[in-house]
mmCIF file of C-alpha atoms (C1' of nucleotides) in Angstrom:
data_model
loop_
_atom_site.group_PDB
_atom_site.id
_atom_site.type_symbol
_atom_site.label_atom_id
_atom_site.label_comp_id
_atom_site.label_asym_id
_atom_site.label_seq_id
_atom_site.Cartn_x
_atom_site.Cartn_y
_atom_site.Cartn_z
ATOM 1 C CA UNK Z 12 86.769 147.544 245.288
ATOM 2 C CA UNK Z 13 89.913 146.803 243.682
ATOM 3 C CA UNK Z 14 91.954 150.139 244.594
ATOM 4 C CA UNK Z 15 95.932 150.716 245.069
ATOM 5 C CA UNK Z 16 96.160 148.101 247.460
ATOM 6 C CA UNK Z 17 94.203 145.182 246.325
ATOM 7 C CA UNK Z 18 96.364 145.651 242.662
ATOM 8 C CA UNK Z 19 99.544 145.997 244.439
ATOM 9 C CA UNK Z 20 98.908 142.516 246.089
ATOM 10 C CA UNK Z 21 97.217 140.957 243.116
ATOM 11 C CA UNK Z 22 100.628 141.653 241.061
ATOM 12 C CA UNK Z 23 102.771 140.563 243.612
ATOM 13 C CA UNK Z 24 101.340 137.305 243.939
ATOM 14 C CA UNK Z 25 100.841 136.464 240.442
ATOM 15 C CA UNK Z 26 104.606 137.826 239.285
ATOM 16 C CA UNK Z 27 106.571 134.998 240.446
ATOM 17 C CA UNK Z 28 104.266 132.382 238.430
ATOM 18 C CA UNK Z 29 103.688 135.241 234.977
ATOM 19 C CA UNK Z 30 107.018 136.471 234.605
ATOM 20 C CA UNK Z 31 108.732 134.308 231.546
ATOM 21 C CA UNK Z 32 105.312 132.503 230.220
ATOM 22 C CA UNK Z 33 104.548 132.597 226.870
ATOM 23 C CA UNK Z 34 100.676 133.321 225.966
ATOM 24 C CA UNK Z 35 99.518 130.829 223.714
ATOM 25 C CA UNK Z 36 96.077 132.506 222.879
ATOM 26 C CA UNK Z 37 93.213 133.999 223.923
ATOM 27 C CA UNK Z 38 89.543 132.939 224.499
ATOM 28 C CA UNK Z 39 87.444 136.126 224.613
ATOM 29 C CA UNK Z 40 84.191 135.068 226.399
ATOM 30 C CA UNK Z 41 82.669 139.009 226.609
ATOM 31 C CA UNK Z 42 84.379 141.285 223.709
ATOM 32 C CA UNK Z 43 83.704 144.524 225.689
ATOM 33 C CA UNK Z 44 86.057 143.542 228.775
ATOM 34 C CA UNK Z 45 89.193 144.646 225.530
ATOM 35 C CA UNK Z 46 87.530 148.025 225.937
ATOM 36 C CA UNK Z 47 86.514 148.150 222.002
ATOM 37 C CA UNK Z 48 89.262 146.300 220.973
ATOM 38 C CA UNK Z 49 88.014 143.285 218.804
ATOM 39 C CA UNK Z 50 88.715 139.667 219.602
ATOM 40 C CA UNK Z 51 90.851 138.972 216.802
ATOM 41 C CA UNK Z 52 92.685 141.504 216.954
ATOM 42 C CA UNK Z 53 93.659 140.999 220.900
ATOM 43 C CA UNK Z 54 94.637 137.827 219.940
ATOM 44 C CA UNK Z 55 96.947 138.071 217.564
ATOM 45 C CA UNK Z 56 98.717 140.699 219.178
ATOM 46 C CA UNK Z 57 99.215 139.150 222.662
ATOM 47 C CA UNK Z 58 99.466 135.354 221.492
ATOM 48 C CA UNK Z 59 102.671 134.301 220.795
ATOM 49 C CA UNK Z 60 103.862 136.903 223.510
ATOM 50 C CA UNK Z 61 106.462 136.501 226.362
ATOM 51 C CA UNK Z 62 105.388 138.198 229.690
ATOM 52 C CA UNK Z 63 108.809 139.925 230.333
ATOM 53 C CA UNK Z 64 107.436 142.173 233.508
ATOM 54 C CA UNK Z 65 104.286 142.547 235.829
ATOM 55 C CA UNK Z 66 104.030 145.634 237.484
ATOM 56 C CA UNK Z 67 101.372 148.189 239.156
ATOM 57 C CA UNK Z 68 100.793 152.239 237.944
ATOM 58 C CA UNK Z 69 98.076 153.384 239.338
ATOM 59 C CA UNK Z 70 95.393 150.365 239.582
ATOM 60 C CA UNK Z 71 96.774 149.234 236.714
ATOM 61 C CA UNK Z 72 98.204 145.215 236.469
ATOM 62 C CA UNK Z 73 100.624 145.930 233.804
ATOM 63 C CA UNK Z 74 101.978 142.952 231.985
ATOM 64 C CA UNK Z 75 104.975 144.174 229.450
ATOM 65 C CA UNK Z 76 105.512 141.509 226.272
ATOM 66 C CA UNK Z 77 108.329 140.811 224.153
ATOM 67 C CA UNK Z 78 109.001 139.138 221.206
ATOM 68 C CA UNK Z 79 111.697 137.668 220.160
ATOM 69 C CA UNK Z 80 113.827 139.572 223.366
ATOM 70 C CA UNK Z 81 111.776 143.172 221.572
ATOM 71 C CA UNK Z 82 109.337 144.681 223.551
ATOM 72 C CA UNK Z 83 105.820 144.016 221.991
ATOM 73 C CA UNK Z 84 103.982 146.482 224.542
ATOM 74 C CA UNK Z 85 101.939 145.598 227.078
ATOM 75 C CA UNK Z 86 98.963 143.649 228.583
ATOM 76 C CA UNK Z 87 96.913 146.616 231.119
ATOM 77 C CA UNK Z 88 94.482 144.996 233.433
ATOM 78 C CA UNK Z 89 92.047 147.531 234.819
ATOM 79 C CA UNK Z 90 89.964 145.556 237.659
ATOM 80 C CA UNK Z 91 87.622 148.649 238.630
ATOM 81 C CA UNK Z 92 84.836 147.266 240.644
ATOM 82 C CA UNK Z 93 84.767 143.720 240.981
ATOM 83 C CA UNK Z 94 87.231 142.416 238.523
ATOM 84 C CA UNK Z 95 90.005 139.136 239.356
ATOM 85 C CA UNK Z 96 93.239 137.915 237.895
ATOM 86 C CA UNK Z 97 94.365 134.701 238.869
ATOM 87 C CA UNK Z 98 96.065 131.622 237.672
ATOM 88 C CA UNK Z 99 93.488 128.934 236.871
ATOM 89 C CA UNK Z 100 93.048 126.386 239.407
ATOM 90 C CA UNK Z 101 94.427 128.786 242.307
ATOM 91 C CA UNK Z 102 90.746 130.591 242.704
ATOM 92 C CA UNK Z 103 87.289 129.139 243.210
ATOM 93 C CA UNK Z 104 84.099 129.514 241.772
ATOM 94 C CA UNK Z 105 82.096 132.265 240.384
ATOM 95 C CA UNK Z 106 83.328 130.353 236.841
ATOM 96 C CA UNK Z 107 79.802 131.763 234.676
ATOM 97 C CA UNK Z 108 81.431 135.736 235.187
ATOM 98 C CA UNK Z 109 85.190 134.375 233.082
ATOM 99 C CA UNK Z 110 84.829 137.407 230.657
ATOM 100 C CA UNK Z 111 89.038 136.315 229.377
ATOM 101 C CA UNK Z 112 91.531 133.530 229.323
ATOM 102 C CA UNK Z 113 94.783 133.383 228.116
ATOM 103 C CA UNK Z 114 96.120 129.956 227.755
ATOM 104 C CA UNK Z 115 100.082 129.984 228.618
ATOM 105 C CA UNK Z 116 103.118 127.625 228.340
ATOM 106 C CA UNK Z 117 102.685 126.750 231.627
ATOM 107 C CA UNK Z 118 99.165 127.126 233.125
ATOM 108 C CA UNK Z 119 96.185 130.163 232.047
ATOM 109 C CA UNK Z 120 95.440 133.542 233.003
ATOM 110 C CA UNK Z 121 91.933 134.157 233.779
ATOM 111 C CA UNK Z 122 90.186 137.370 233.550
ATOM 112 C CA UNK Z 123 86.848 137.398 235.922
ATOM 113 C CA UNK Z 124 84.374 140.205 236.562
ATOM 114 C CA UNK Z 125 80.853 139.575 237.520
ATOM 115 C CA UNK Z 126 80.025 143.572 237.038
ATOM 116 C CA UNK Z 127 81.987 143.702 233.854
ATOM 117 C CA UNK Z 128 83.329 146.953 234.318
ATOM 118 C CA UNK Z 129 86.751 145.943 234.117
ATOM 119 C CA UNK Z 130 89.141 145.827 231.400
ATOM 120 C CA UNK Z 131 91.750 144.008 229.491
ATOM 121 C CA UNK Z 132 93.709 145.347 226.963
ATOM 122 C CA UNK Z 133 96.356 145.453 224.815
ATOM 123 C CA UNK Z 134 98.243 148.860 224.476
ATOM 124 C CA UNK Z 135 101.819 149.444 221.538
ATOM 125 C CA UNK Z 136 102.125 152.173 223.414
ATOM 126 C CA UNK Z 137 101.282 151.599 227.206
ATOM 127 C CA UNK Z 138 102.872 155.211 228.011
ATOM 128 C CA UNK Z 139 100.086 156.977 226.421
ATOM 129 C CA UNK Z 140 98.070 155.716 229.010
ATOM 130 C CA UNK Z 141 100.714 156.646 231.992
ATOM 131 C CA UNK Z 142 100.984 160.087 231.004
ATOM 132 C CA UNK Z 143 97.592 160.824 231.605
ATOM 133 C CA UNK Z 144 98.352 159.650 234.901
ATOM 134 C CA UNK Z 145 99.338 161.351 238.346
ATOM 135 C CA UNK Z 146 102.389 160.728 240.655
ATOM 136 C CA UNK Z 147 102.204 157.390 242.553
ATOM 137 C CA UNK Z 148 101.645 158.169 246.529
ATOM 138 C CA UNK Z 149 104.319 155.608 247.341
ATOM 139 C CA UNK Z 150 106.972 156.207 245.684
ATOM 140 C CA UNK Z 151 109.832 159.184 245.889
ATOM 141 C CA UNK Z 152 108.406 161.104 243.350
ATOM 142 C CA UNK Z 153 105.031 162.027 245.716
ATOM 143 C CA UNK Z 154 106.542 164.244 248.118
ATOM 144 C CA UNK Z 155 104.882 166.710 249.900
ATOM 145 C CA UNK Z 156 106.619 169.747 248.671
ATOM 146 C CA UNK Z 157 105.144 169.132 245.062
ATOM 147 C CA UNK Z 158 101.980 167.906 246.789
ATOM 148 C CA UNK Z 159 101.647 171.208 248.996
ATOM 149 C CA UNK Z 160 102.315 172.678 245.672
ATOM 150 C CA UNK Z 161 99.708 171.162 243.568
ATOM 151 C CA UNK Z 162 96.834 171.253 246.146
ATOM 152 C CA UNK Z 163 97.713 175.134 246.457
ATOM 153 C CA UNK Z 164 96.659 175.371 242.691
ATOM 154 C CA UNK Z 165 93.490 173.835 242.890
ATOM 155 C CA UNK Z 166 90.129 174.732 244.253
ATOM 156 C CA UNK Z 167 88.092 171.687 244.242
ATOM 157 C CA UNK Z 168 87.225 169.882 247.699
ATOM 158 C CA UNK Z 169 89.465 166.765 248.737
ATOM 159 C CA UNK Z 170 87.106 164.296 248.498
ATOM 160 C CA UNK Z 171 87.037 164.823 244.539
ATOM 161 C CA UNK Z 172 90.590 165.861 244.083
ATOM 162 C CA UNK Z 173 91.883 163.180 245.669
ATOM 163 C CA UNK Z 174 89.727 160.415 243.616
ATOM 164 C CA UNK Z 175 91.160 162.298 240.643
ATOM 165 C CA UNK Z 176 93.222 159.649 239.106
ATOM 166 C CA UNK Z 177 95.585 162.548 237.166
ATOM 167 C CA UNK Z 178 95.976 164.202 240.437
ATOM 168 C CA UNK Z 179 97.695 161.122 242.500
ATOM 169 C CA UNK Z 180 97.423 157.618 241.282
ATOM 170 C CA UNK Z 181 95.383 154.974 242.799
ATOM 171 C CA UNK Z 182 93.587 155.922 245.253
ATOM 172 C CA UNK Z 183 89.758 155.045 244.976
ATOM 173 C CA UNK Z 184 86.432 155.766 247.271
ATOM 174 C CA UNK Z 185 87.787 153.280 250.383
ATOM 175 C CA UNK Z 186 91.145 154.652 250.805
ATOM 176 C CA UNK Z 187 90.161 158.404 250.188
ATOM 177 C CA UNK Z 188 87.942 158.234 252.938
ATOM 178 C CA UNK Z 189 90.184 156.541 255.299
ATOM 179 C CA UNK Z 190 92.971 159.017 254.649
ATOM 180 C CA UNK Z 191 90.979 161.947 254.765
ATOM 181 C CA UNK Z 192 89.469 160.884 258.805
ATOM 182 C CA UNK Z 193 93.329 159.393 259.518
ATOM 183 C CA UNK Z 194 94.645 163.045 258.651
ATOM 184 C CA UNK Z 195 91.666 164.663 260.224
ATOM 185 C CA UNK Z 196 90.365 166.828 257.217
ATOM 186 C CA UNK Z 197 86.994 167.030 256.007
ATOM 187 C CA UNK Z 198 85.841 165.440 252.529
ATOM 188 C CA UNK Z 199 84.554 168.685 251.530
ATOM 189 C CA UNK Z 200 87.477 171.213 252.645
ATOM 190 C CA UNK Z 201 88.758 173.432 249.588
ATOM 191 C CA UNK Z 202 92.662 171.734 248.390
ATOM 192 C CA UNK Z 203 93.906 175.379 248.383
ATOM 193 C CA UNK Z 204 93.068 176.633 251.766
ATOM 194 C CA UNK Z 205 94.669 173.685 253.798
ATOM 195 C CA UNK Z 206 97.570 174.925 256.211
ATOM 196 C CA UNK Z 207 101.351 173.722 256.048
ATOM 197 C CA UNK Z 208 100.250 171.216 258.765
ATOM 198 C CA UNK Z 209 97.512 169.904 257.279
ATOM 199 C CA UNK Z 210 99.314 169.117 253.754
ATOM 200 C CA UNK Z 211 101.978 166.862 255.927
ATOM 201 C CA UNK Z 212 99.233 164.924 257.774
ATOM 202 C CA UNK Z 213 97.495 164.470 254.269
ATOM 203 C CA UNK Z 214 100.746 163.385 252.899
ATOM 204 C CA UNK Z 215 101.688 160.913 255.592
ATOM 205 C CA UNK Z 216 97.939 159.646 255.731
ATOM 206 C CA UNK Z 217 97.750 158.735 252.397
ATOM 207 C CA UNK Z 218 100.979 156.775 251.988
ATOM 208 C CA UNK Z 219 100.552 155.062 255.954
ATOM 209 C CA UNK Z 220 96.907 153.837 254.427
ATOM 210 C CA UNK Z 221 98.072 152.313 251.417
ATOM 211 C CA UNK Z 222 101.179 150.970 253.002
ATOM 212 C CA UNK Z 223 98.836 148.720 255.413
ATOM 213 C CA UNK Z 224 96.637 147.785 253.301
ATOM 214 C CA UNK Z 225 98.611 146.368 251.651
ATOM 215 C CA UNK Z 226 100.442 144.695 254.402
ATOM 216 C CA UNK Z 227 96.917 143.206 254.772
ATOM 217 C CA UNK Z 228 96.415 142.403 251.441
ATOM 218 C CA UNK Z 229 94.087 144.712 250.891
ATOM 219 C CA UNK Z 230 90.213 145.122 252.014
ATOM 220 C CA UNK Z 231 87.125 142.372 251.180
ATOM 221 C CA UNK Z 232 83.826 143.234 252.311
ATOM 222 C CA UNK Z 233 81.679 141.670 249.685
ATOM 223 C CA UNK Z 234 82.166 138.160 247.757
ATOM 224 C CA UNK Z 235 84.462 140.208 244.734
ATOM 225 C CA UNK Z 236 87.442 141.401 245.817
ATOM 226 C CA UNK Z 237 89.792 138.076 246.989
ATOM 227 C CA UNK Z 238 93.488 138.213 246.056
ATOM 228 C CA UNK Z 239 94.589 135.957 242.814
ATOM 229 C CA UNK Z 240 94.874 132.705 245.653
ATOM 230 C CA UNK Z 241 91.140 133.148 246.201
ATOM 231 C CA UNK Z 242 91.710 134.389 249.968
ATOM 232 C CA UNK Z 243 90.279 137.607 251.298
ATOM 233 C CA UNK Z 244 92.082 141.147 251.949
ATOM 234 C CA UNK Z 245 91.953 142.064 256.098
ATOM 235 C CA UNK Z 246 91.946 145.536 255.832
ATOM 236 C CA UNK Z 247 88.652 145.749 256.066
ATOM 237 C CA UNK Z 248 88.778 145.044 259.677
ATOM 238 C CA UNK Z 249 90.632 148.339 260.142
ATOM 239 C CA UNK Z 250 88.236 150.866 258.361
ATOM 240 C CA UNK Z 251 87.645 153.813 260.572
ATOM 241 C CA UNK Z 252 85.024 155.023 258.679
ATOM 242 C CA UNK Z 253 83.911 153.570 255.341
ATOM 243 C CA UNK Z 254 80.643 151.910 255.528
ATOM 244 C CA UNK Z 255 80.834 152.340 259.276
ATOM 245 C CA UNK Z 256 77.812 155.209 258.829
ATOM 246 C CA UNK Z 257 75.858 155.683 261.880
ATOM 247 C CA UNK Z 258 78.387 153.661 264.223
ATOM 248 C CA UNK Z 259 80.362 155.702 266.234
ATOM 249 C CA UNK Z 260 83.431 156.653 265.475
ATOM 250 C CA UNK Z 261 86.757 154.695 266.918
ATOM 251 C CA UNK Z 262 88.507 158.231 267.871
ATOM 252 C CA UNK Z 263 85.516 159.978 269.626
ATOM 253 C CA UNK Z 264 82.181 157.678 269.387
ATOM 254 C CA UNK Z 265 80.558 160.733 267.175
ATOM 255 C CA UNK Z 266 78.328 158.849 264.561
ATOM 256 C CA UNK Z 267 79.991 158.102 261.283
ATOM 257 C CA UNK Z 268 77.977 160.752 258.762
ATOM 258 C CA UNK Z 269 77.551 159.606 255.036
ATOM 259 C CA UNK Z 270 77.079 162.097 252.166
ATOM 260 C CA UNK Z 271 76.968 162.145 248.796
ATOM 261 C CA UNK Z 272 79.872 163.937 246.852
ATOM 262 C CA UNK Z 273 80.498 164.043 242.952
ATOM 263 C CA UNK Z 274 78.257 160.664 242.733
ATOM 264 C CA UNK Z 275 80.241 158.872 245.994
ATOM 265 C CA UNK Z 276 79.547 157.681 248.977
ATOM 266 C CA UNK Z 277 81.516 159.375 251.691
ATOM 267 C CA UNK Z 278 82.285 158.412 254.948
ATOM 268 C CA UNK Z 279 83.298 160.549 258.032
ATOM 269 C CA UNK Z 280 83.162 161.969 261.633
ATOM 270 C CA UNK Z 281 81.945 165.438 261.753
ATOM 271 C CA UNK Z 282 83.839 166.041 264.912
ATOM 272 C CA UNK Z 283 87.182 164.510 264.035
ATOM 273 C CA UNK Z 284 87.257 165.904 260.566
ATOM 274 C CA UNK Z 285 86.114 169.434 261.403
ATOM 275 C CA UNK Z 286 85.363 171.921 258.625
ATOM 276 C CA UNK Z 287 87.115 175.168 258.669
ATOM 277 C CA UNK Z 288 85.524 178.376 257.415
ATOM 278 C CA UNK Z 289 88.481 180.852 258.039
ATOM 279 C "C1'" DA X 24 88.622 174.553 236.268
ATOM 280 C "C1'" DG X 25 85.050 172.219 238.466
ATOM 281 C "C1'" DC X 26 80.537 170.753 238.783
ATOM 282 C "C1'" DT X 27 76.412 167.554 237.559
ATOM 283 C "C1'" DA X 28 74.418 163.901 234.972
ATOM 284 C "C1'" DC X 29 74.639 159.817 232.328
ATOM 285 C "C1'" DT X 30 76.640 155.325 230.879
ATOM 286 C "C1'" DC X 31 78.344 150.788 231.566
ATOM 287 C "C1'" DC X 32 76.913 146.228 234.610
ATOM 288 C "C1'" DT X 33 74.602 142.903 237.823
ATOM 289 C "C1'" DG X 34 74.172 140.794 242.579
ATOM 290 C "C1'" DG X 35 72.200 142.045 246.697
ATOM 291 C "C1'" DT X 36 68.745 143.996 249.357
ATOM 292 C "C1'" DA X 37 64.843 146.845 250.911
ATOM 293 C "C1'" DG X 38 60.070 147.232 250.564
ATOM 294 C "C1'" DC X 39 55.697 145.446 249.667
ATOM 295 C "C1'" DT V 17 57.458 133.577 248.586
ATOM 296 C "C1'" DG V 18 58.119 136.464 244.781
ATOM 297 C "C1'" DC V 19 58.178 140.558 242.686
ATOM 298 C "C1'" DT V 20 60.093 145.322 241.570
ATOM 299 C "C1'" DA V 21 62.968 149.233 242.302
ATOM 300 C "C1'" DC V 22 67.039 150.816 243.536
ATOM 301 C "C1'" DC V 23 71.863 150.798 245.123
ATOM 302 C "C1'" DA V 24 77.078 150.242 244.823
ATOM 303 C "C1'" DG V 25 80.899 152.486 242.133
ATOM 304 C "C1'" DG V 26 85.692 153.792 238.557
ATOM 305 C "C1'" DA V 27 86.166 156.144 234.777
ATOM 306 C "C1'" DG V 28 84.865 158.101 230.405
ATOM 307 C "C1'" DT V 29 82.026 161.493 228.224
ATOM 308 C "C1'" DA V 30 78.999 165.462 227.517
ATOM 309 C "C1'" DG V 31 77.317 169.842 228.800
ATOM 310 C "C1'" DC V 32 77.127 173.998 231.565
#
DNA sequence: AGCTACTCCTGGTAGC
DNA sequence: TGCTACCAGGAGTAGC
């Protein structure tokens, strides 16, 4: 599913051919992919609209509009579970789940998701939404002082923590379950009793995760997630434990376990993610 | 604060 | 073969 990763690539690739068109319109072929907002509406406020930036926060695709060289907010693309943005004519098939287009100046931006969970929406005020949102693992700003720092305040387990989306940005069920077995600590370990050591491997996990996924363009396991040229992520090739249940493990050829926390499946090796009850 | 349960969605698959 | 039941899951919301 479309976490950190997948977005980061799906922005990169579509920024060199977004940034400077002008949206012409929009054809809104399911209303509830603008998240309540009504057709009309959407598409008087975006037509007309230079795309001045595209950018990630969290697994956001942020597109910031001007008009008339005055920023007219922005375009947020949430892709959630099996949502696509591409470029018509540079992605194949699956045509019947279009929920949006957006015709340009040059070319059309096309909104797909079969599931429909995804959105696409128009925000004045985009930073509303940001503030809600947590530091993101890559950049500066996540360091592991202020990370050792905020686990130490809270008592939930990892696993749910670390899916919080105010708590760190981005990361989603794949890529929490990968860091957790890369840094050795288990999904259901309490955030304030890890040790100075285990904060740093956490730390380094997370960001060494995301980094190469998204050297390999992120993970496809299933016929949604391709990048916006229609190819597949190769990450997937590299999970160490998610959806691997009942194969052994690539550390210590323990089965992979899979349980059930807050509503997710989780994924890891009960041997190389040992539970501490000091 | 942190937990569970429910909702939105539908293709895929297990079971019969 | 064809049917049904259930699963996957990000995030918002409600309730305890």
């Amino acid at each position: 599913m479309p976490e950190l990763p997948e977005v980061e690539t799906t922005v990169r690739l579509l920024r060199p051919r977004l940034v400077g068109r002008v949206i012409r319109g929009a054809r809104v072929l399911w209303e509830r992919s603008l998240g309540g907002q009504r057709a009309a509406d959407f598409a008087s406020r975006v037509s007309g609209a230079r795309i001045a930036r595209a950018w990630r926060r969290a697994k956001f695709v942020v597109l910031d509009l001007e008009r008339g060289g005055r920023s007219a907010g922005a375009l947020l693309c949430h892709l959630r579970m099996t949502g696509r943005l591409y470029l018509r004519g540079e992605s194949e098939g699956l045509e019947e789940y279009i929920r949006v287009r957006l015709p340009l100046d040059r070319g059309e931006l096309v909104f797909l998701d079969v599931r429909k969970l995804g959105r696409l929406r128009h925000f004045e005020a985009p930073e509303t939404v940001f503030a809600q949102l947590g530091p993101e693992p890559l950049e500066d700003s996540f360091d592991v002082e202020s990370f050792r720092a905020a686990l130490r305040a809270r008592r939930g387990r990892l696993k749910s923590l670390l899916l919080d989306q105010s708590f760190v940005a981005g990361l989603g069920n794949i890529y929490v379950d990968e860091a957790l077995h890369r840094a050795r600590l288990h999904p259901l370990a309490r955030a304030d009793r890890l040790r100075r050591a285990d904060v740093d491997r956490l730390h380094a996990a997370i960001r060494s995760t995301l980094l190469e996924a998204i050297e390999r363009e992120g993970s496809s396991f299933d016929a949604f997630y391709r990048t916006p040229e229609g190819q597949p992520g190769s990450f997937q090739d590299q999970f160490q434990v998610y959806g691997r249940a009942g194969e052994p493990c690539r550390t210590c050829a323990t089965p992979i376990r899979r349980i059930v926390v807050g509503q997710r499946g989780t994924h890891f090796c009960q041997r190389c993610q040992r539970r501490r009850t000091t």
